[in-house]
Coordinates of N, CA, C and O in Angstrom, one line a residue:
M1 N 0.8 -1.2 0.0 CA 0.0 0.0 0.0 C 0.9 1.2 0.0 O 1.9 1.3 0.7
D2 N 0.4 2.2 -0.7 CA 1.2 3.4 -0.7 C 0.9 4.3 0.6 O -0.1 4.0 1.3
K3 N 1.6 5.3 0.8 CA 1.5 6.1 2.0 C 0.2 6.7 2.2 O -0.4 6.8 3.3
E4 N -0.4 7.3 1.1 CA -1.7 7.9 1.2 C -2.8 6.9 1.6 O -3.7 7.3 2.4
K5 N -2.8 5.8 1.0 CA -3.8 4.7 1.4 C -3.7 4.3 2.9 O -4.7 4.1 3.6
K6 N -2.4 4.2 3.3 CA -2.2 3.8 4.7 C -2.7 4.9 5.7 O -3.4 4.6 6.7
Q7 N -2.5 6.2 5.3 CA -3.0 7.3 6.2 C -4.5 7.3 6.2 O -5.2 7.6 7.2
M8 N -5.2 7.1 5.0 CA -6.6 7.1 4.9 C -7.2 5.9 5.7 O -8.2 6.1 6.4
F9 N -6.6 4.8 5.6 CA -7.0 3.6 6.3 C -6.9 3.9 7.8 O -7.8 3.5 8.6
L10 N -5.8 4.4 8.3 CA -5.6 4.7 9.7 C -6.6 5.8 10.2 O -7.2 5.6 11.3
A11 N -6.9 6.8 9.4 CA -7.9 7.8 9.8 C -9.3 7.2 9.9 O -10.0 7.5 10.8
L12 N -9.6 6.3 8.9 CA -10.9 5.6 9.0 C -11.0 4.7 10.2 O -12.0 4.7 10.8
F13 N -9.9 4.0 10.4 CA -9.9 3.1 11.6 C -10.0 3.9 12.9 O -10.8 3.5 13.8
L14 N -9.4 5.0 13.0 CA -9.5 5.8 14.3 C -10.9 6.4 14.4 O -11.5 6.4 15.5
A15 N -11.5 6.9 13.3 CA -12.8 7.4 13.3 C -13.8 6.3 13.7 O -14.7 6.6 14.5
L16 N -13.7 5.1 13.2 CA -14.6 4.0 13.5 C -14.4 3.6 15.0 O -15.4 3.4 15.7
T17 N -13.2 3.6 15.5 CA -12.9 3.3 16.9 C -13.6 4.3 17.8 O -14.2 3.9 18.8
I18 N -13.4 5.6 17.5 CA -14.0 6.6 18.3 C -15.6 6.5 18.3 O -16.2 6.6 19.3
F19 N -16.1 6.3 17.1 CA -17.6 6.1 16.9 C -18.1 5.0 17.8 O -19.1 5.1 18.5
L20 N -17.4 3.8 17.7 CA -17.9 2.7 18.5 C -17.7 2.9 20.0 O -18.6 2.4 20.7
G21 N -16.7 3.6 20.4 CA -16.5 3.9 21.8 C -17.6 4.8 22.3 O -18.2 4.5 23.3
L22 N -18.0 5.8 21.5 CA -19.1 6.7 21.9 C -20.4 6.0 21.9 O -21.2 6.2 22.8
A23 N -20.6 5.1 20.9 CA -21.9 4.4 20.9 C -22.0 3.5 22.1 O -23.1 3.3 22.7
G24 N -20.9 2.8 22.5 CA -20.9 2.0 23.7 C -21.2 2.8 24.9 O -22.0 2.3 25.8
L25 N -20.6 4.0 25.1 CA -20.9 4.8 26.2 C -22.4 5.2 26.3 O -23.0 5.2 27.3
L26 N -22.9 5.6 25.1 CA -24.3 6.0 25.1 C -25.2 4.8 25.4 O -26.2 4.9 26.2
L27 N -24.9 3.6 24.9 CA -25.7 2.4 25.2 C -25.6 2.1 26.7 O -26.6 1.9 27.4
Y28 N -24.4 2.2 27.3 CA -24.3 1.9 28.7 C -25.1 2.9 29.6 O -25.8 2.6 30.5
Y29 N -25.0 4.2 29.2 CA -25.7 5.3 29.9 C -27.2 5.0 29.9 O -27.9 5.1 30.9
N30 N -27.7 4.7 28.7 CA -29.2 4.5 28.5 C -29.7 3.2 29.3 O -30.7 3.2 29.9
I31 N -28.9 2.2 29.3 CA -29.2 1.0 30.1 C -29.2 1.3 31.5 O -30.1 1.0 32.3
K32 N -28.2 2.0 32.0 CA -28.1 2.3 33.4 C -29.2 3.2 33.8 O -29.8 3.1 34.9
K33 N -29.6 4.2 33.0 CA -30.6 5.2 33.3 C -32.0 4.5 33.3 O -32.9 4.9 34.1
S34 N -32.2 3.5 32.5 CA -33.6 2.9 32.3 C -33.8 1.8 33.3 O -34.9 1.2 33.2
R35 N -32.9 1.4 34.1 CA -33.1 0.3 35.0 C -34.2 0.6 36.0 O -34.3 1.6 36.5
V36 N -35.1 -0.4 36.2 CA -36.1 -0.3 37.2 C -35.5 -0.6 38.5 O -34.8 -1.6 38.7
P37 N -35.8 0.2 39.5 CA -35.3 0.0 40.9 C -35.7 -1.3 41.4 O -36.8 -1.9 41.1
A38 N -34.9 -1.9 42.3 CA -35.3 -3.1 43.0 C -36.6 -2.9 43.8 O -36.8 -1.9 44.4
V39 N -37.4 -3.9 43.8 CA -38.7 -3.9 44.5 C -38.5 -4.3 46.0 O -38.0 -5.4 46.2
P40 N -38.8 -3.5 46.9 CA -38.6 -3.9 48.3 C -39.6 -5.0 48.7 O -40.7 -5.1 48.1
E41 N -39.3 -5.7 49.7 CA -40.1 -6.8 50.2 C -41.5 -6.4 50.5 O -42.5 -7.1 50.3
Q42 N -41.6 -5.2 51.1 CA -42.9 -4.7 51.5 C -43.9 -4.6 50.4 O -45.1 -4.6 50.6
A43 N -43.4 -4.4 49.2 CA -44.3 -4.2 48.0 C -45.1 -5.4 47.7 O -46.1 -5.4 47.0
Y44 N -44.7 -6.6 48.2 CA -45.4 -7.8 47.9 C -46.3 -8.3 49.0 O -46.9 -9.3 48.9
Q45 N -46.4 -7.5 50.1 CA -47.2 -8.0 51.2 C -48.7 -7.9 50.9 O -49.5 -8.7 51.5
D46 N -49.2 -7.0 50.1 CA -50.6 -7.0 49.7 C -50.8 -6.1 48.5 O -49.9 -5.5 48.0
E47 N -52.1 -6.1 48.0 CA -52.3 -5.3 46.8 C -52.1 -3.8 47.0 O -51.5 -3.1 46.1
F48 N -52.4 -3.3 48.2 CA -52.2 -1.9 48.4 C -50.7 -1.5 48.3 O -50.3 -0.5 47.6
S49 N -49.8 -2.3 48.9 CA -48.4 -2.0 48.9 C -47.8 -2.1 47.5 O -47.0 -1.3 47.1
Y50 N -48.3 -3.1 46.7 CA -47.7 -3.2 45.4 C -48.2 -2.1 44.5 O -47.5 -1.5 43.7
T51 N -49.5 -1.7 44.6 CA -50.0 -0.6 43.9 C -49.3 0.7 44.2 O -49.0 1.5 43.3
L52 N -49.0 0.9 45.5 CA -48.3 2.1 45.9 C -46.9 2.1 45.3 O -46.4 3.1 44.8
W53 N -46.2 0.9 45.3 CA -44.9 0.8 44.7 C -44.9 1.2 43.3 O -44.0 1.9 42.8
T54 N -45.9 0.8 42.5 CA -46.0 1.2 41.1 C -46.0 2.7 40.9 O -45.7 3.2 39.9
K55 N -46.5 3.4 41.9 CA -46.6 4.9 41.8 C -45.4 5.6 42.4 O -45.2 6.8 42.1
V56 N -44.5 5.0 43.2 CA -43.4 5.7 43.8 C -42.0 5.1 43.4 O -41.0 5.5 43.9
Q57 N -42.0 4.1 42.6 CA -40.8 3.3 42.3 C -39.6 4.2 41.8 O -38.5 3.9 42.0
Y58 N -39.9 5.3 41.1 CA -38.9 6.1 40.5 C -38.5 7.3 41.4 O -37.8 8.2 41.0
A59 N -39.0 7.4 42.6 CA -38.8 8.5 43.5 C -37.5 8.3 44.3 O -37.1 9.2 45.1
G60 N -37.0 7.1 44.3 CA -35.7 6.8 45.1 C -36.0 6.7 46.6 O -35.1 7.1 47.4
L61 N -37.1 6.2 47.0 CA -37.4 6.1 48.4 C -36.6 4.9 49.0 O -36.4 3.9 48.3
T62 N -36.1 5.1 50.2 CA -35.5 3.9 50.9 C -36.6 2.9 51.3 O -37.8 3.3 51.3
D63 N -36.2 1.7 51.7 CA -37.1 0.8 52.2 C -37.9 1.3 53.4 O -39.1 1.1 53.5
E64 N -37.2 2.0 54.3 CA -37.8 2.5 55.5 C -38.8 3.6 55.1 O -39.9 3.7 55.6
E65 N -38.5 4.5 54.2 CA -39.4 5.6 53.7 C -40.7 4.9 53.1 O -41.8 5.4 53.3
F66 N -40.4 3.9 52.3 CA -41.6 3.2 51.6 C -42.5 2.6 52.7 O -43.7 2.7 52.6
R67 N -41.9 1.9 53.7 CA -42.7 1.3 54.7 C -43.5 2.3 55.5 O -44.6 2.1 55.8
D68 N -42.8 3.5 55.8 CA -43.5 4.5 56.5 C -44.7 5.1 55.7 O -45.7 5.4 56.3
L69 N -44.5 5.2 54.4 CA -45.5 5.8 53.5 C -46.7 4.8 53.5 O -47.8 5.3 53.5
I70 N -46.4 3.5 53.5 CA -47.5 2.5 53.5 C -48.4 2.7 54.7 O -49.6 2.8 54.7
Q71 N -47.7 2.8 55.9 CA -48.4 2.9 57.2 C -49.2 4.2 57.2 O -50.4 4.2 57.6
E72 N -48.6 5.3 56.8 CA -49.2 6.6 56.9 C -50.5 6.6 56.0 O -51.6 7.1 56.4
L73 N -50.4 6.2 54.7 CA -51.5 6.2 53.8 C -52.6 5.3 54.3 O -53.8 5.6 54.2
K74 N -52.3 4.1 54.8 CA -53.3 3.2 55.3 C -54.0 3.8 56.5 O -55.3 3.7 56.6
S75 N -53.3 4.5 57.4 CA -53.9 5.1 58.5 C -54.8 6.3 58.2 O -55.7 6.6 58.9
M76 N -54.6 6.9 57.0 CA -55.4 8.0 56.5 C -56.6 7.4 55.7 O -57.4 8.2 55.2
G77 N -56.7 6.1 55.5 CA -57.9 5.5 54.9 C -57.8 5.4 53.4 O -58.7 5.1 52.7
Y78 N -56.6 5.5 52.8 CA -56.4 5.3 51.4 C -56.5 3.8 51.1 O -56.2 3.0 51.9
T79 N -57.0 3.5 49.9 CA -57.1 2.1 49.4 C -56.3 1.9 48.1 O -55.8 2.9 47.5
A80 N -56.1 0.7 47.7 CA -55.4 0.4 46.5 C -56.1 1.1 45.3 O -55.4 1.6 44.4
D81 N -57.4 1.1 45.3 CA -58.1 1.8 44.2 C -57.9 3.3 44.2 O -57.7 3.8 43.1
S82 N -57.8 3.9 45.3 CA -57.5 5.4 45.3 C -56.1 5.6 44.9 O -55.8 6.6 44.2
I83 N -55.2 4.7 45.2 CA -53.8 4.9 44.8 C -53.7 4.7 43.3 O -52.9 5.4 42.6
K84 N -54.4 3.8 42.7 CA -54.4 3.5 41.3 C -54.7 4.8 40.5 O -54.2 5.0 39.4
N85 N -55.6 5.6 41.0 CA -56.0 6.8 40.3 C -55.1 8.0 40.5 O -55.3 9.1 39.9
S86 N -54.0 7.8 41.2 CA -53.1 8.9 41.5 C -52.0 9.0 40.4 O -51.8 8.1 39.7
R87 N -51.3 10.2 40.4 CA -50.2 10.3 39.6 C -49.0 9.7 40.3 O -49.0 9.5 41.5
E88 N -47.9 9.5 39.6 CA -46.7 8.9 40.2 C -45.9 10.0 40.9 O -45.9 11.1 40.6
L89 N -45.2 9.5 41.9 CA -44.2 10.3 42.6 C -42.9 10.1 41.9 O -42.5 8.9 41.7
R90 N -42.3 11.1 41.5 CA -41.0 11.0 40.8 C -39.9 11.9 41.5 O -40.3 12.8 42.3
R91 N -38.7 11.8 41.1 CA -37.6 12.6 41.5 C -37.0 13.3 40.3 O -36.7 12.6 39.3
N92 N -36.9 14.6 40.3 CA -36.4 15.4 39.1 C -34.9 15.4 39.1 O -34.2 14.8 40.0
E93 N -34.3 16.0 38.1 CA -32.9 16.0 37.9 C -32.2 16.8 39.0 O -31.0 16.7 39.2
N94 N -32.9 17.6 39.8 CA -32.3 18.3 40.9 C -32.5 17.6 42.2 O -32.1 18.1 43.3
G95 N -33.0 16.3 42.2 CA -33.1 15.5 43.4 C -34.4 15.8 44.2 O -34.5 15.3 45.4
V96 N -35.3 16.6 43.7 CA -36.5 17.0 44.4 C -37.7 16.1 44.0 O -37.9 15.9 42.8
T97 N -38.4 15.5 44.9 CA -39.6 14.7 44.6 C -40.8 15.6 44.2 O -41.0 16.7 44.7
Y98 N -41.5 15.1 43.2 CA -42.7 15.9 42.8 C -43.8 14.9 42.5 O -43.6 13.8 42.0
G99 N -45.1 15.3 42.8 CA -46.2 14.5 42.6 C -47.3 14.8 43.6 O -47.4 15.9 44.1
P100 N -48.2 13.8 43.9 CA -49.3 14.1 44.8 C -48.8 14.4 46.2 O -47.8 13.9 46.7
D101 N -49.6 15.2 46.9 CA -49.3 15.6 48.3 C -49.3 14.4 49.2 O -48.5 14.3 50.1
C102 N -50.2 13.5 49.0 CA -50.4 12.3 49.9 C -49.1 11.5 49.9 O -48.9 10.7 50.9
F103 N -48.3 11.5 48.9 CA -47.1 10.7 48.8 C -45.9 11.4 49.5 O -44.8 11.0 49.5
G104 N -46.2 12.6 50.0 CA -45.1 13.4 50.7 C -44.2 14.1 49.7 O -43.0 14.4 50.1
A105 N -44.6 14.4 48.5 CA -43.8 15.1 47.6 C -43.3 16.5 48.1 O -44.1 17.2 48.8
E106 N -42.1 16.9 47.7 CA -41.6 18.2 48.1 C -42.3 19.2 47.1 O -42.5 20.4 47.6
L107 N -42.5 18.9 45.9 CA -43.2 19.7 44.9 C -44.6 19.0 44.7 O -44.7 17.9 44.3
I108 N -45.7 19.7 45.2 CA -47.0 19.2 45.2 C -47.8 19.6 44.0 O -47.8 20.7 43.6
S109 N -48.5 18.6 43.3 CA -49.3 18.9 42.1 C -50.4 19.8 42.5 O -51.1 19.6 43.4
V110 N -50.5 20.9 41.7 CA -51.6 21.8 41.8 C -52.1 22.3 40.5 O -51.5 22.0 39.4
V111 N -53.3 22.9 40.5 CA -53.8 23.6 39.3 C -53.7 25.1 39.6 O -54.2 25.6 40.5
A112 N -52.9 25.8 38.8 CA -52.6 27.2 39.0 C -53.8 28.0 38.7 O -54.8 27.6 38.2
D113 N -53.7 29.3 39.0 CA -54.8 30.3 38.9 C -55.3 30.3 37.4 O -56.4 30.5 37.2
D114 N -54.4 30.1 36.4 CA -54.8 30.1 35.0 C -55.1 28.7 34.5 O -55.1 28.5 33.3
W115 N -55.3 27.8 35.4 CA -55.6 26.4 35.1 C -54.5 25.6 34.5 O -54.7 24.5 34.0
T116 N -53.3 26.1 34.6 CA -52.1 25.3 34.2 C -51.8 24.3 35.3 O -51.8 24.7 36.5
E117 N -51.4 23.1 34.9 CA -51.0 22.1 35.9 C -49.5 22.3 36.2 O -48.7 22.5 35.3
G118 N -49.2 22.3 37.4 CA -47.8 22.5 37.8 C -47.6 22.0 39.3 O -48.4 21.2 39.8
Y119 N -46.6 22.6 39.9 CA -46.2 22.1 41.2 C -45.8 23.3 42.1 O -45.2 24.3 41.6
V120 N -46.1 23.3 43.4 CA -45.7 24.2 44.4 C -44.9 23.5 45.4 O -45.1 22.4 45.7
Y121 N -43.9 24.3 46.0 CA -43.1 23.7 47.1 C -44.0 23.5 48.3 O -44.8 24.4 48.6
R122 N -43.9 22.4 49.0 CA -44.6 22.1 50.2 C -44.4 23.3 51.2 O -45.4 23.7 51.8
A123 N -43.2 23.7 51.4 CA -42.9 24.7 52.3 C -43.6 26.0 52.0 O -44.1 26.7 52.9
D124 N -43.7 26.4 50.7 CA -44.4 27.6 50.3 C -45.9 27.4 50.6 O -46.6 28.4 51.0
L125 N -46.5 26.2 50.3 CA -47.9 26.0 50.5 C -48.3 26.1 52.0 O -49.3 26.7 52.3
E126 N -47.5 25.4 52.8 CA -47.8 25.4 54.2 C -47.5 26.7 54.9 O -48.1 27.0 55.9
G127 N -46.5 27.5 54.4 CA -46.2 28.8 55.0 C -45.6 28.6 56.4 O -45.3 27.5 56.9
D128 N -45.3 29.8 57.0 CA -44.7 29.8 58.3 C -45.8 29.4 59.3 O -46.9 29.8 59.2
V129 N -45.3 28.7 60.3 CA -46.2 28.3 61.4 C -46.4 29.5 62.4 O -45.4 30.1 62.8
P130 N -47.6 30.0 62.6 CA -47.8 31.1 63.5 C -47.2 30.8 64.9 O -47.3 29.7 65.4
K131 N -46.6 31.8 65.5 CA -46.0 31.6 66.8 C -46.9 31.9 68.0 O -46.6 31.7 69.1
S132 N -48.1 32.5 67.7 CA -49.0 32.8 68.8 C -50.4 32.7 68.2 O -50.6 32.7 67.0
I133 N -51.4 32.8 69.1 CA -52.8 32.7 68.7 C -53.1 34.0 67.9 O -53.8 34.0 66.9
E134 N -52.6 35.1 68.4 CA -52.9 36.4 67.7 C -52.3 36.4 66.3 O -53.0 36.8 65.3
E135 N -51.1 35.8 66.1 CA -50.6 35.8 64.8 C -51.4 34.8 63.9 O -51.6 35.1 62.7
A136 N -51.8 33.7 64.4 CA -52.7 32.8 63.7 C -54.0 33.4 63.2 O -54.4 33.3 62.1
L137 N -54.6 34.2 64.1 CA -55.8 34.9 63.8 C -55.6 35.9 62.7 O -56.4 36.1 61.8
A138 N -54.5 36.6 62.8 CA -54.1 37.7 61.8 C -54.0 37.1 60.4 O -54.4 37.8 59.4
V139 N -53.4 35.9 60.3 CA -53.1 35.4 58.9 C -54.3 34.5 58.4 O -54.3 34.1 57.3
S140 N -55.2 34.1 59.3 CA -56.3 33.2 59.0 C -57.1 33.8 57.9 O -57.6 34.9 58.0
G141 N -57.4 33.1 56.9 CA -58.3 33.5 55.8 C -57.6 34.4 54.8 O -58.2 34.7 53.8
Q142 N -56.4 34.8 55.0 CA -55.7 35.6 54.0 C -55.2 34.8 52.8 O -54.7 33.7 53.0
E143 N -55.4 35.4 51.6 CA -54.9 34.7 50.5 C -53.4 35.0 50.3 O -53.0 36.0 50.6
R144 N -52.7 33.9 49.8 CA -51.3 34.1 49.5 C -51.0 33.7 48.1 O -51.6 32.7 47.6
V145 N -50.2 34.4 47.4 CA -49.9 34.0 46.0 C -48.5 33.3 46.0 O -47.5 33.8 46.5
I146 N -48.5 32.1 45.5 CA -47.4 31.2 45.6 C -47.0 30.9 44.1 O -47.8 30.6 43.3
P147 N -45.6 30.9 43.8 CA -45.2 30.5 42.5 C -45.5 29.1 42.2 O -45.3 28.2 43.0
V148 N -45.9 28.8 40.9 CA -46.1 27.4 40.4 C -44.9 27.1 39.5 O -44.6 27.9 38.6
Y149 N -44.4 25.9 39.7 CA -43.2 25.5 38.9 C -43.5 24.4 38.0 O -44.4 23.6 38.2
A150 N -42.6 24.2 37.0 CA -42.6 23.0 36.2 C -42.0 21.9 37.1 O -41.5 22.2 38.2
S151 N -42.0 20.7 36.6 CA -41.5 19.6 37.5 C -40.0 19.7 37.9 O -39.5 19.1 38.8
D152 N -39.3 20.6 37.2 CA -37.8 20.8 37.5 C -37.7 21.6 38.8 O -36.6 21.6 39.4
G153 N -38.8 22.2 39.3 CA -38.7 23.0 40.5 C -38.0 24.3 40.4 O -37.7 25.0 41.4
V154 N -37.6 24.7 39.2 CA -36.9 25.9 38.9 C -37.7 26.9 38.0 O -37.8 28.1 38.3
T155 N -38.3 26.3 37.0 CA -39.0 27.1 36.0 C -40.4 27.5 36.5 O -41.2 26.7 36.8
V156 N -40.6 28.8 36.7 CA -41.9 29.3 37.2 C -42.8 29.4 36.0 O -42.5 30.0 34.9
I157 N -44.0 28.7 36.1 CA -45.0 28.7 35.0 C -46.3 29.3 35.3 O -47.2 29.4 34.5
G158 N -46.4 29.9 36.6 CA -47.7 30.5 36.9 C -47.7 30.8 38.4 O -46.7 30.8 39.1
T159 N -48.9 31.1 38.9 CA -49.1 31.3 40.3 C -50.3 30.5 40.9 O -51.2 30.1 40.1
F160 N -50.3 30.3 42.2 CA -51.3 29.6 42.9 C -51.7 30.5 44.0 O -50.9 30.8 44.9
T161 N -53.0 30.9 44.0 CA -53.5 31.7 45.1 C -54.1 30.8 46.1 O -55.1 30.1 45.8
S162 N -53.6 30.7 47.4 CA -54.1 29.8 48.4 C -55.6 30.2 48.6 O -55.9 31.4 48.7
G163 N -56.4 29.2 48.6 CA -57.9 29.5 48.8 C -58.6 29.5 47.5 O -59.8 29.4 47.5
S164 N -57.9 29.7 46.3 CA -58.6 29.7 45.1 C -58.3 28.6 44.1 O -59.1 28.1 43.4
G165 N -57.1 28.1 44.2 CA -56.6 26.9 43.4 C -57.0 25.7 44.1 O -57.6 25.6 45.2
K166 N -56.6 24.6 43.5 CA -56.9 23.3 44.1 C -55.6 22.4 44.1 O -54.8 22.4 43.2
I167 N -55.4 21.8 45.2 CA -54.3 20.8 45.3 C -54.8 19.6 44.4 O -55.9 19.2 44.6
K168 N -54.0 19.2 43.5 CA -54.4 18.2 42.5 C -55.0 17.0 43.1 O -56.0 16.5 42.6
E169 N -54.5 16.4 44.2 CA -55.0 15.1 44.7 C -56.4 15.2 45.3 O -57.1 14.3 45.3
E170 N -56.8 16.4 45.7 CA -58.1 16.5 46.3 C -59.2 16.1 45.3 O -60.2 15.4 45.7
E171 N -59.1 16.4 44.1 CA -60.1 16.0 43.1 C -59.9 14.6 42.7 O -60.8 13.9 42.2
E172 N -58.7 14.0 42.8 CA -58.4 12.7 42.4 C -58.8 11.6 43.4 O -59.1 10.5 43.1
F173 N -58.7 12.0 44.7 CA -58.8 10.9 45.7 C -60.2 11.0 46.4 O -60.7 10.0 46.8
H174 N -60.6 12.1 46.8 CA -61.8 12.2 47.7 C -63.0 12.8 47.1 O -63.3 13.4 46.3

C-alpha cells in the first residue's frame, strides 16, 4: 500500500474506533438510566403495597421511607383503588420529589390560577407556622400568592393563590 492509502486507512480506523466507543458509552448510559429500581419486600405484602410501589418506584425512596408511607396512607384511609387513580411520585434532575401531596412530595401537584397544571413547594404552600394565637388569627383566611413551577422545581410557570386553586389530589382521591 502506498503512504496515502495507509493514512486514509488509519484515519478511517481511528474514526470508527471513536464512533464505536461513543456508541458503547451511550448504550451503557441508557441501560443504566432505564433500570427499574429493586422492589422492596414490603411491595409484595398486599395489593395496596404493590399498587403504591408502582406509583413511587422512581422516586428513590429507601425501604424505610416506603414502609412509613404505606403505614401513613393506610392510617389515613387510602385504598389500593384510590392509589391507582393517582399520579406517580418522581424525583427530578435536581433531586426533588414531585407528585401528589399524599405521597409526601416536596413539589405538590396543583392547578394554577390560570388552570395550568404544575407544582408548588410544600414549604411555600404550608407557609410559616404562627408563633401565637394572635398571629394565627391575623393570617387566617388571608390569600397568599405562591409561584407554580414545572417539574424541575426551577422554571416558574404560573401562580397559585391559596384558597382559590386546588391541590391536585383533592379532586383525584376524595
